[in-house]
Every structure is written in structure tokens, then in C-alpha cells.
């Protein structure tokens, strides 16, 4: 049976390592990125490269919400979960409106 693959995007290396390690320990294959642009490039070169994408909302150059909108506009159907250390109903609604599957508040 194929292991499910999760992509994680977070510029906080501690969070990235912690979440990646936790998910690997649960049997998932994990690919991690520190910026949205790298994940966009990966999706462009290998559409559907993961089964779920988890992204921090605050990233350098491009937010997780903008990443979600860009992927949705490209026809990407990967479920995207946006996470943030700051609960903001406005940002959560915006993320869902542009195509995010869910919005969660850190710590997870």
C-alpha cells in the first residue's frame, strides 16, 4: 500500500522539523518547504505531488492564503490546510474562500 504524502510549508525551521517528525512517526511520507514558491514549483513540475498540503499563513514573499489561491487557480485539487499562530476569523474565512480545506491555529 502506498504511503500518504504530506507537504509542509513553514519558514520556522523548528515547527517544520517538529511537524515533519511527528507525521513521519505516524507513517506518512513528508516533503517540506520553507517558502511558498518552492511548493508552487514542485506542483508545476509534478502535479499532485502530495496528498495533502499544510502551509503556514505567514511566509516570506507569498502568504499561505496567496499560495492556496494560486494553486486553486491552476486547477490543483490537493486539500490545503492553512495554519497560523494567530487566530483571525478574517484570515481563516479568506483562506477557505480561496480554496483551503481547513484553517487551524498553532500550536497544533
GROMACS .gro file of C-alpha atoms in nm:
model
  108
    1UNK     CA    1   0.000   0.000   0.000
    2UNK     CA    2   0.125   0.347  -0.093
    3UNK     CA    3   0.206   0.574   0.199
    4UNK     CA    4   0.020   0.903   0.201
    5UNK     CA    5   0.242   1.202   0.124
    6UNK     CA    6   0.207   1.531   0.307
    7UNK     CA    7   0.379   1.854   0.203
    8UNK     CA    8   0.451   2.107   0.478
    9UNK     CA    9   0.544   2.472   0.424
   10UNK     CA   10   0.671   2.679   0.715
   11UNK     CA   11   0.961   2.924   0.740
   12UNK     CA   12   1.002   2.843   1.112
   13UNK     CA   13   1.250   2.555   1.096
   14UNK     CA   14   1.162   2.434   1.446
   15UNK     CA   15   0.793   2.400   1.357
   16UNK     CA   16   0.882   2.240   1.023
   17UNK     CA   17   1.107   1.982   1.189
   18UNK     CA   18   0.862   1.909   1.472
   19UNK     CA   19   0.561   1.863   1.243
   20UNK     CA   20   0.759   1.663   0.985
   21UNK     CA   21   0.897   1.431   1.252
   22UNK     CA   22   0.555   1.380   1.409
   23UNK     CA   23   0.393   1.293   1.074
   24UNK     CA   24   0.679   1.061   0.971
   25UNK     CA   25   0.634   0.885   1.304
   26UNK     CA   26   0.269   0.829   1.212
   27UNK     CA   27   0.374   0.662   0.886
   28UNK     CA   28   0.336   0.949   0.641
   29UNK     CA   29   0.588   1.044   0.376
   30UNK     CA   30   0.674   1.413   0.422
   31UNK     CA   31   0.819   1.673   0.188
   32UNK     CA   32   0.898   2.007   0.348
   33UNK     CA   33   0.948   2.357   0.213
   34UNK     CA   34   1.047   2.688   0.374
   35UNK     CA   35   0.868   2.907   0.119
   36UNK     CA   36   0.556   2.901  -0.095
   37UNK     CA   37   0.740   2.950  -0.425
   38UNK     CA   38   0.925   2.618  -0.387
   39UNK     CA   39   0.598   2.434  -0.331
   40UNK     CA   40   0.443   2.604  -0.637
   41UNK     CA   41   0.742   2.497  -0.847
   42UNK     CA   42   0.711   2.140  -0.717
   43UNK     CA   43   0.342   2.126  -0.805
   44UNK     CA   44   0.414   2.269  -1.151
   45UNK     CA   45   0.681   2.004  -1.218
   46UNK     CA   46   0.489   1.713  -1.063
   47UNK     CA   47   0.114   1.784  -1.042
   48UNK     CA   48  -0.047   1.613  -0.746
   49UNK     CA   49   0.294   1.552  -0.584
   50UNK     CA   50   0.130   1.517  -0.242
   51UNK     CA   51  -0.199   1.403  -0.095
   52UNK     CA   52  -0.234   1.694   0.149
   53UNK     CA   53  -0.055   2.028   0.177
   54UNK     CA   54  -0.016   2.207   0.511
   55UNK     CA   55   0.104   2.567   0.498
   56UNK     CA   56   0.172   2.839   0.748
   57UNK     CA   57  -0.023   3.154   0.669
   58UNK     CA   58   0.279   3.385   0.715
   59UNK     CA   59   0.562   3.306   0.478
   60UNK     CA   60   0.830   3.519   0.312
   61UNK     CA   61   0.724   3.674  -0.021
   62UNK     CA   62   0.392   3.486  -0.056
   63UNK     CA   63   0.140   3.403   0.217
   64UNK     CA   64  -0.022   3.066   0.257
   65UNK     CA   65  -0.351   3.224   0.151
   66UNK     CA   66  -0.196   3.357  -0.172
   67UNK     CA   67  -0.037   3.015  -0.230
   68UNK     CA   68  -0.376   2.849  -0.189
   69UNK     CA   69  -0.534   3.093  -0.436
   70UNK     CA   70  -0.254   3.034  -0.689
   71UNK     CA   71  -0.283   2.655  -0.662
   72UNK     CA   72  -0.662   2.669  -0.690
   73UNK     CA   73  -0.637   2.892  -0.999
   74UNK     CA   74  -0.402   2.633  -1.155
   75UNK     CA   75  -0.668   2.366  -1.104
   76UNK     CA   76  -0.488   2.194  -0.817
   77UNK     CA   77  -0.723   1.971  -0.618
   78UNK     CA   78  -0.489   1.883  -0.331
   79UNK     CA   79  -0.657   1.954   0.005
   80UNK     CA   80  -0.477   2.250   0.163
   81UNK     CA   81  -0.474   2.319   0.536
   82UNK     CA   82  -0.361   2.665   0.646
   83UNK     CA   83  -0.214   2.705   0.993
   84UNK     CA   84  -0.141   3.018   1.190
   85UNK     CA   85  -0.014   3.109   1.535
   86UNK     CA   86  -0.264   3.396   1.540
   87UNK     CA   87  -0.633   3.321   1.532
   88UNK     CA   88  -0.801   3.556   1.290
   89UNK     CA   89  -1.151   3.483   1.171
   90UNK     CA   90  -1.095   3.717   0.878
   91UNK     CA   91  -0.784   3.531   0.758
   92UNK     CA   92  -0.949   3.194   0.819
   93UNK     CA   93  -1.251   3.292   0.609
   94UNK     CA   94  -1.027   3.431   0.336
   95UNK     CA   95  -0.829   3.104   0.328
   96UNK     CA   96  -1.146   2.898   0.296
   97UNK     CA   97  -1.286   3.136   0.033
   98UNK     CA   98  -0.982   3.088  -0.193
   99UNK     CA   99  -0.992   2.710  -0.165
  100UNK     CA  100  -0.834   2.594   0.162
  101UNK     CA  101  -0.984   2.279   0.308
  102UNK     CA  102  -0.934   2.397   0.666
  103UNK     CA  103  -0.766   2.654   0.891
  104UNK     CA  104  -0.602   2.551   1.218
  105UNK     CA  105  -0.437   2.751   1.495
  106UNK     CA  106  -0.089   2.667   1.626
  107UNK     CA  107   0.019   2.501   1.840
  108UNK     CA  108  -0.134   2.200   1.670
   0.00000   0.00000   0.00000
